[in-house]
Coordinates of N, CA and C in Angstrom, one line a residue:
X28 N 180.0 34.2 78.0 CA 180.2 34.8 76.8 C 180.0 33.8 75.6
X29 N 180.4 32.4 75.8 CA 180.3 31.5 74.8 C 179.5 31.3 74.4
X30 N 178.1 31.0 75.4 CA 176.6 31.0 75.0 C 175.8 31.9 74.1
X31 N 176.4 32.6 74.2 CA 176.2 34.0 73.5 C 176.0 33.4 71.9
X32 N 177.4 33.4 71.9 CA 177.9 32.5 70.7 C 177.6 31.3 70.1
X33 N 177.1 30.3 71.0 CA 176.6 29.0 70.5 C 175.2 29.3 70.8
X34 N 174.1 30.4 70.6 CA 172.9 30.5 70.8 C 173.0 31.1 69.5
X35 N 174.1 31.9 68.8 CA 174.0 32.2 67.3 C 174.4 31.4 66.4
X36 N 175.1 30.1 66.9 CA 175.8 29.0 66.1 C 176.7 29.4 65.8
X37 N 178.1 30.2 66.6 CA 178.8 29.7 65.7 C 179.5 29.2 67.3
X38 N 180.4 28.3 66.6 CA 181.0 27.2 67.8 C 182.3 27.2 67.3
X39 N 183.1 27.8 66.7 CA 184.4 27.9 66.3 C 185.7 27.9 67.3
X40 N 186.5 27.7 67.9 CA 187.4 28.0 68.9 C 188.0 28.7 68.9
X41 N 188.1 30.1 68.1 CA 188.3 31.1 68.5 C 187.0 32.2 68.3
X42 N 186.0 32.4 68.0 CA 185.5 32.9 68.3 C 184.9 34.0 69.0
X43 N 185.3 34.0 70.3 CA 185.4 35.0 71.5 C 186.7 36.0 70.7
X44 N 187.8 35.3 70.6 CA 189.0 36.0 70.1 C 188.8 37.3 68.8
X45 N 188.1 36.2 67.8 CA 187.8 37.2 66.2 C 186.8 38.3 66.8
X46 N 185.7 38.0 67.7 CA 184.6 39.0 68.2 C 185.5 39.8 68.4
X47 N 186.0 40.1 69.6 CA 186.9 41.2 70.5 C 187.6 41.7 69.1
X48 N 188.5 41.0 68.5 CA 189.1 41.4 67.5 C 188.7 42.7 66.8
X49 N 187.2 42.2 66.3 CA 186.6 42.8 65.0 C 185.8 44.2 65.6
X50 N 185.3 44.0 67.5 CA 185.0 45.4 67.9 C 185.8 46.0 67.4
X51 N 187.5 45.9 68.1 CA 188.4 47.0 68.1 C 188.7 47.3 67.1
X52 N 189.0 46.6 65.6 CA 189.1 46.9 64.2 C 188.1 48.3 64.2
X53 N 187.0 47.6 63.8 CA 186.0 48.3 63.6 C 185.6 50.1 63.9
X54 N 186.4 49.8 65.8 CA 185.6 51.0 66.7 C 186.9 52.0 66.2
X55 N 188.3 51.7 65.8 CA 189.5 51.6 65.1 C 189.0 52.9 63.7
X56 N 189.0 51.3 63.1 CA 188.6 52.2 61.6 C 187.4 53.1 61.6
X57 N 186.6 53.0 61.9 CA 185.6 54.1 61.7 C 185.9 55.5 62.5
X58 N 186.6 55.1 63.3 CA 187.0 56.4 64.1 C 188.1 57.2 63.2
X59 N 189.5 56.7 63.4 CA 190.7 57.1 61.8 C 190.1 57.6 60.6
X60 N 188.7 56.8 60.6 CA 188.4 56.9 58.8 C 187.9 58.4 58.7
X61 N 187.2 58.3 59.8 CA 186.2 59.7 60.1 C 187.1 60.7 59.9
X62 N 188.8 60.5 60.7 CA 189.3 61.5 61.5 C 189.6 61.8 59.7
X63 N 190.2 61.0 59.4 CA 190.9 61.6 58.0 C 190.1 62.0 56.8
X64 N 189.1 61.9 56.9 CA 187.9 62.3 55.7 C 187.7 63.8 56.3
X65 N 187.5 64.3 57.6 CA 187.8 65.6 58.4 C 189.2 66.5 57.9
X66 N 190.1 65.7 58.0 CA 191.3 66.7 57.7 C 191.5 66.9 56.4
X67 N 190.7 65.8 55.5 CA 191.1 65.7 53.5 C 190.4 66.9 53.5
X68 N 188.6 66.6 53.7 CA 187.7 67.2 52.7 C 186.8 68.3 53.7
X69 N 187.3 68.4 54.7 CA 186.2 69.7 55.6 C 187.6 70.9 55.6
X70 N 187.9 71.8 55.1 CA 188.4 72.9 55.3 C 188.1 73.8 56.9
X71 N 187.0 73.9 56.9 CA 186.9 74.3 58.5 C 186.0 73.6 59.1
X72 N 186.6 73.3 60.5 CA 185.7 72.4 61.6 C 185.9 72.8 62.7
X73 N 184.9 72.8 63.2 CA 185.0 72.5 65.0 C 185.3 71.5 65.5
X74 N 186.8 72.1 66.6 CA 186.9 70.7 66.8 C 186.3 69.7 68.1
X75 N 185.2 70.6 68.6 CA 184.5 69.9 69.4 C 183.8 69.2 69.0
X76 N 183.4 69.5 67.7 CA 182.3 68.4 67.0 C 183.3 67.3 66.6
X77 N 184.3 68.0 65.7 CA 185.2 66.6 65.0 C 185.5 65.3 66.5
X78 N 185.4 65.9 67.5 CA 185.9 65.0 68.9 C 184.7 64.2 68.9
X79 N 183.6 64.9 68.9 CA 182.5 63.9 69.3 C 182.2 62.8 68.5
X80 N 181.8 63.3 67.1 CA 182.4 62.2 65.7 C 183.0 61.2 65.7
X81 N 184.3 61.7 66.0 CA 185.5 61.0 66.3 C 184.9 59.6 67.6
X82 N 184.8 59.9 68.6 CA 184.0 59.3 69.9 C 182.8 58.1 69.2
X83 N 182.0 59.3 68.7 CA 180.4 58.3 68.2 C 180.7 57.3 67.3
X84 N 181.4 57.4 66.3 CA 182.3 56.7 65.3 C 182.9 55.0 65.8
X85 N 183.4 55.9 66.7 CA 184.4 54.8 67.5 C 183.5 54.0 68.5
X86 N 182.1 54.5 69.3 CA 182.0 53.5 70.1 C 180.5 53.0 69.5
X87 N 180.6 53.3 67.7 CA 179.2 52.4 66.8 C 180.4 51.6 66.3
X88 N 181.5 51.4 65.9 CA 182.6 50.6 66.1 C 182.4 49.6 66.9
X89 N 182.3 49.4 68.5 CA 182.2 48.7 69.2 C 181.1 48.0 69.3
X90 N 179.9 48.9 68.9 CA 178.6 48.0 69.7 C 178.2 47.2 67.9
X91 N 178.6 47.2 67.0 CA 178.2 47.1 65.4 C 178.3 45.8 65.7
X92 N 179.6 44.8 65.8 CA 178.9 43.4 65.9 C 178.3 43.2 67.6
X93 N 178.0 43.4 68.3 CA 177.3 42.9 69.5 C 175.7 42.8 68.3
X94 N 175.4 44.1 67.7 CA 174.1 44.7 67.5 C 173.5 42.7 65.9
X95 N 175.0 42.8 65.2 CA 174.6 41.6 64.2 C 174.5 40.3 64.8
X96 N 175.1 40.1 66.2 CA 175.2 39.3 66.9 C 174.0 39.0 67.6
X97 N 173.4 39.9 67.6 CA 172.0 39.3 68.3 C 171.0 39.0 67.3
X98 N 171.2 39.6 66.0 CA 170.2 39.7 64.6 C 170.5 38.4 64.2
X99 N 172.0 37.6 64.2 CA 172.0 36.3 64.0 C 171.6 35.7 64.8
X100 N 171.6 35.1 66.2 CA 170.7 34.8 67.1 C 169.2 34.9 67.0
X101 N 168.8 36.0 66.6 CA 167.4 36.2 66.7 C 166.8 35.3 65.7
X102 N 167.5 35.6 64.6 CA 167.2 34.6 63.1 C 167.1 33.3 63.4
X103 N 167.9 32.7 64.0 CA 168.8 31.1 64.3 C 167.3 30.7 65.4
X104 N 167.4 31.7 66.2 CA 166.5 31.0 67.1 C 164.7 30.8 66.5
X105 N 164.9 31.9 65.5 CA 163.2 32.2 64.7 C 163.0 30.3 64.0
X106 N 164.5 30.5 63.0 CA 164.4 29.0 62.2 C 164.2 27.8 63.1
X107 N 164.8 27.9 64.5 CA 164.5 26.5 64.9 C 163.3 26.1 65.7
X108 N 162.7 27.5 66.1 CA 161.4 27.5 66.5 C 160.1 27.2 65.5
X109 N 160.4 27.5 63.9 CA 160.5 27.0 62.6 C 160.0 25.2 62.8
X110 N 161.0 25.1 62.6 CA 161.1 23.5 62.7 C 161.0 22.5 63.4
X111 N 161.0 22.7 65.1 CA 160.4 22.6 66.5 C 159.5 21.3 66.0
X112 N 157.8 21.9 65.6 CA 156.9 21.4 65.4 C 157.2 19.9 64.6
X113 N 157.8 20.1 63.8 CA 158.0 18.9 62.7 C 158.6 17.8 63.2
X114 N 160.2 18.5 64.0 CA 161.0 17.6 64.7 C 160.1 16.8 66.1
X115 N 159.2 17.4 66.5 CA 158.5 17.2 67.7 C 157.1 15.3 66.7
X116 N 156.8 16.4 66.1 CA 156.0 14.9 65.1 C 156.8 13.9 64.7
X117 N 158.4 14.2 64.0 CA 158.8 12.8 63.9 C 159.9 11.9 65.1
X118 N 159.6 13.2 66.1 CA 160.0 12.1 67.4 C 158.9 11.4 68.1
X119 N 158.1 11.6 67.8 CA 156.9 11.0 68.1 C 156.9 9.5 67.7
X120 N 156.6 10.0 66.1 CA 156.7 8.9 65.2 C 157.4 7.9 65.6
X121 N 159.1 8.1 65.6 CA 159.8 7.2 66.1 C 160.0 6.6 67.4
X122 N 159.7 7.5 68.1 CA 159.1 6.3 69.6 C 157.8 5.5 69.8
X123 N 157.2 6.1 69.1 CA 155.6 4.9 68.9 C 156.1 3.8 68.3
X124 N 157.4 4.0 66.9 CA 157.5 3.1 65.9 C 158.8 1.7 67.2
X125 N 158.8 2.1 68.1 CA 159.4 1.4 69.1 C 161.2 1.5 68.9
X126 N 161.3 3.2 68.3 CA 162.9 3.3 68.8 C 162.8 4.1 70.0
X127 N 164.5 3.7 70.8 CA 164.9 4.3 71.6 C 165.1 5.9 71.6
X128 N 165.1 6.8 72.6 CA 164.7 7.8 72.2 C 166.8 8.3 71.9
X129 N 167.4 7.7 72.5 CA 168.4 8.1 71.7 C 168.3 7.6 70.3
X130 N 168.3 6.5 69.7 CA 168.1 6.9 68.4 C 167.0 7.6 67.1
X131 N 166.2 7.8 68.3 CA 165.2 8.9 67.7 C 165.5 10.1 67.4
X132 N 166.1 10.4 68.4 CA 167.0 11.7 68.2 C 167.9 12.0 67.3
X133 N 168.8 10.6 67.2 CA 169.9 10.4 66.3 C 168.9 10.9 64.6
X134 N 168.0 10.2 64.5 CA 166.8 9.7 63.2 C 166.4 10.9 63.0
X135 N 165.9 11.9 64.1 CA 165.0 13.4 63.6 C 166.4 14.0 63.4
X136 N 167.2 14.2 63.6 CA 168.6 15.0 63.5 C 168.6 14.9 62.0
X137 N 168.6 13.9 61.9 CA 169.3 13.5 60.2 C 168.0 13.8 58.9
X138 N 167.0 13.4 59.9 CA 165.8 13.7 59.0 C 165.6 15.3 59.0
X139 N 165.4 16.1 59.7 CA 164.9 17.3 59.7 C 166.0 18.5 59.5
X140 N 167.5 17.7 59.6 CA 168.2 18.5 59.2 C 168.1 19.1 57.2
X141 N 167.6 18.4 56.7 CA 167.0 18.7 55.5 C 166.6 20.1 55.7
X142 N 165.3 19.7 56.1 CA 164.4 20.9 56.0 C 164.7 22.7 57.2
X143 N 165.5 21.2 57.8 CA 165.8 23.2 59.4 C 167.2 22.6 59.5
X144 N 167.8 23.0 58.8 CA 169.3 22.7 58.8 C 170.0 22.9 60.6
X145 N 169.2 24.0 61.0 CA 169.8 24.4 62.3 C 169.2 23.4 63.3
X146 N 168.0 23.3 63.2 CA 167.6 22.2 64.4 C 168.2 20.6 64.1
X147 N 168.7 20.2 63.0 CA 169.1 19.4 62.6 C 170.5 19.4 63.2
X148 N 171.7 20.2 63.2 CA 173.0 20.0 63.6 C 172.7 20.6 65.0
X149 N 171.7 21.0 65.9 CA 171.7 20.9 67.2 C 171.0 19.2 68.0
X150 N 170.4 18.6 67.1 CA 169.8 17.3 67.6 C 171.3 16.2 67.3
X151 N 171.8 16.9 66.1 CA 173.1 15.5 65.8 C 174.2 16.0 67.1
X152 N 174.1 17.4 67.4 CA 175.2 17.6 68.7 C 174.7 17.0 69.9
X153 N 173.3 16.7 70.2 CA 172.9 15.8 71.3 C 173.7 14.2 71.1
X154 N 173.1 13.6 70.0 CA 173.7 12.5 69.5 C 175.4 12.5 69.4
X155 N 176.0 13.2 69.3 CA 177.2 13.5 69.8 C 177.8 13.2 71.1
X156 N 177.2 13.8 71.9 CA 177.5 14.1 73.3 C 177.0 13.0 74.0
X157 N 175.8 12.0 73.1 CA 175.8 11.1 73.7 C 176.7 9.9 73.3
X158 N 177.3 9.6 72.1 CA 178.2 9.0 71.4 C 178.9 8.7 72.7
X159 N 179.8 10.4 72.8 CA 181.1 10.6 73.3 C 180.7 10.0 75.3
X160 N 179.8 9.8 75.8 CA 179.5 9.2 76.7 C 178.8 9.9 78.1
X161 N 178.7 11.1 77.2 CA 177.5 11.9 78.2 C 176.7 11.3 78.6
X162 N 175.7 11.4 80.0 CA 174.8 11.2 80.4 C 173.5 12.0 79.7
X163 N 172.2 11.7 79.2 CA 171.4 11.8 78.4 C 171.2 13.2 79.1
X164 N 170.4 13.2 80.3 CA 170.1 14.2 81.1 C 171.0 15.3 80.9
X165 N 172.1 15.4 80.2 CA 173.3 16.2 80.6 C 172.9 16.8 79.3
X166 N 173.5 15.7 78.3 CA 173.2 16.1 76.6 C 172.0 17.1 76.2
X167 N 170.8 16.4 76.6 CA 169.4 17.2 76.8 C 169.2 18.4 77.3
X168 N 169.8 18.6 78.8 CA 170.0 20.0 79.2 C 171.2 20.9 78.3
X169 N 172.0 20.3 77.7 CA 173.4 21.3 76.6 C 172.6 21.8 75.7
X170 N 171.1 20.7 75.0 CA 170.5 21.4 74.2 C 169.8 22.5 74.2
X171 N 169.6 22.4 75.9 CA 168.3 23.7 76.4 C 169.2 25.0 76.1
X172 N 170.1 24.5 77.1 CA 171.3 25.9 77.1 C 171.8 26.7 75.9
X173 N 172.0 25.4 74.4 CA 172.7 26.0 73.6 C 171.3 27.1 72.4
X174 N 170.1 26.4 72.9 CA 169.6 27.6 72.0 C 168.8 28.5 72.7
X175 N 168.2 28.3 74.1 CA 167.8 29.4 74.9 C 166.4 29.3 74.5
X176 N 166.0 28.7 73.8 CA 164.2 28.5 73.5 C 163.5 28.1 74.4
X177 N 162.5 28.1 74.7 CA 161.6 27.9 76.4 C 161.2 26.9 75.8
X178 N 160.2 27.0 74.3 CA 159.7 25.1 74.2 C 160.6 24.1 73.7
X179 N 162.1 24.5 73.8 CA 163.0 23.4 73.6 C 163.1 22.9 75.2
X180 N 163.6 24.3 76.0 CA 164.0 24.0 77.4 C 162.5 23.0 78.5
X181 N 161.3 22.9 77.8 CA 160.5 23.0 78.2 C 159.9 21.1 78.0
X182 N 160.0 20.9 76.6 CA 160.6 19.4 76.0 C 162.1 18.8 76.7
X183 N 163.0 19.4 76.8 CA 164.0 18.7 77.6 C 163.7 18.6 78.9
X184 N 162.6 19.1 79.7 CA 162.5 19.2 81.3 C 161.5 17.9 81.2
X185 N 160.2 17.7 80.1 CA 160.0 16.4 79.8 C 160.1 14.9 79.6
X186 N 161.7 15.5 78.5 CA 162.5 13.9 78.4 C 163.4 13.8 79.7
X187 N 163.6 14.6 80.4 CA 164.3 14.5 81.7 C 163.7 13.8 82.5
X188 N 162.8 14.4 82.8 CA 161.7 13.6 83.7 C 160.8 12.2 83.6
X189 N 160.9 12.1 82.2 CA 160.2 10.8 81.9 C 161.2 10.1 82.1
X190 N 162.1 10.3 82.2 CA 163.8 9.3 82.1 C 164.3 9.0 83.7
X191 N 163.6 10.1 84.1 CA 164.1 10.0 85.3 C 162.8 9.1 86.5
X192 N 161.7 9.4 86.1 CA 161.1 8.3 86.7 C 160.5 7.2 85.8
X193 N 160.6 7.1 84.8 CA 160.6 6.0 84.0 C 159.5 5.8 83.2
X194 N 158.8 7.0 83.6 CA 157.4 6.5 82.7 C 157.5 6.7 80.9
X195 N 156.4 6.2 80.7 CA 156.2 6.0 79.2 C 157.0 7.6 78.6
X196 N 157.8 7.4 77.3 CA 158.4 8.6 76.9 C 157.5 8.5 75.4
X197 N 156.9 7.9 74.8 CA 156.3 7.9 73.8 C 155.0 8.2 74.1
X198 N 154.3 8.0 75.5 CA 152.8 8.5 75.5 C 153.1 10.4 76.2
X199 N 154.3 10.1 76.7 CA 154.9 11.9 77.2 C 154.8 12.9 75.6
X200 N 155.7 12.0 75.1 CA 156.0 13.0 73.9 C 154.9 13.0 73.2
X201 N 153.6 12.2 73.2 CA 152.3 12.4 72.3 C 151.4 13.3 73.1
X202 N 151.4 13.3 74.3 CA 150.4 14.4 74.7 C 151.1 15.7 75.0
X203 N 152.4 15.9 74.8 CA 153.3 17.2 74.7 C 152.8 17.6 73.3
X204 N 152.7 16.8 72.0 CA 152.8 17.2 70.8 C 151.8 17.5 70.8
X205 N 150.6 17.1 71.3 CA 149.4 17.6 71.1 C 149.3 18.5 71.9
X206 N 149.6 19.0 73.1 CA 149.6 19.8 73.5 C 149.9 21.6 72.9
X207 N 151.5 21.1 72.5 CA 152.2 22.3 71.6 C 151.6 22.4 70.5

């Protein structure tokens, strides 16, 4: 469920909690609201219909944030696939220029969070995670996970592998970029 969440950004610690919350509000009030706009302003009703109403009301209640929840997601993921390209040229840049690719990452984070704000605080949460003493491979794959993008997951299965048997990561990442 959390992925869910941190694939639309938001990473709050309650989160899970306010979601559930705001179905039931919602599936709540729209249902009540219905019932009593029925008893103010309809003089005669069926109350088979008022039931169903009542029902339909209540379970566009529940699915209303699932439905914004994937619209933010979809957005979030549109902007960093956005930005992708750019961040992919100045990691380039910076490992030809003979940085490490952790501080490359640290460097496009800061740099491209300008321009793609979102790809920007998902590259400083790698740099994070590597701070805090994650293993790179680890950090790299949290990125795959946290936005669900194939040419993110597809570049981390790259820097994985170049890391892992040691070959050149600056001639990897130049024939990926040209590739993509």
């Amino acid at each position: 469920t959390k992925r869910k969440f941190l694939r639309a950004g938001l990473r709050g610690e309650n989160v899970v909690s306010v979601f559930w919350g705001t179905k039931i509000l919602l599936a709540v009030v729209f249902a009540m609201g219905f019932l009593i706009f029925a008893m103010v302003f309809l003089k005669t009703f069926n109350t088979l219909i008022l039931l169903y109403m009542f029902l339909l009301l209540g379970f566009v209640g529940l699915i209303l944030p699932d439905m914004l929840l994937r619209a933010k997601t979809r957005n979030r993921t549109r902007r960093i696939e956005r930005g992708l390209p750019d961040a992919l040229d100045l990691l380039v840049v910076c490992v030809e220029a003979g940085m490490g690719l952790d501080a490359a990452i640290n460097r496009v984070g800061d740099e491209i969070g300008l321009t793609h704000p979102e790809l920007g605080d998902e590259l400083k949460m790698v740099n994070l995670e590597l701070r805090a003493g994650k293993a790179r491979q680890n950090a790299l794959r949290n990125l795959a996970e946290r936005t669900g993008i194939d040419d993110v997951k597809s570049l981390v299965t790259l820097l994985v592998q170049t890391d892992r048997f040691g070959t050149s990561v600056a001639q990897a990442l130049r024939v990926y970029s040209d590739s993509f």
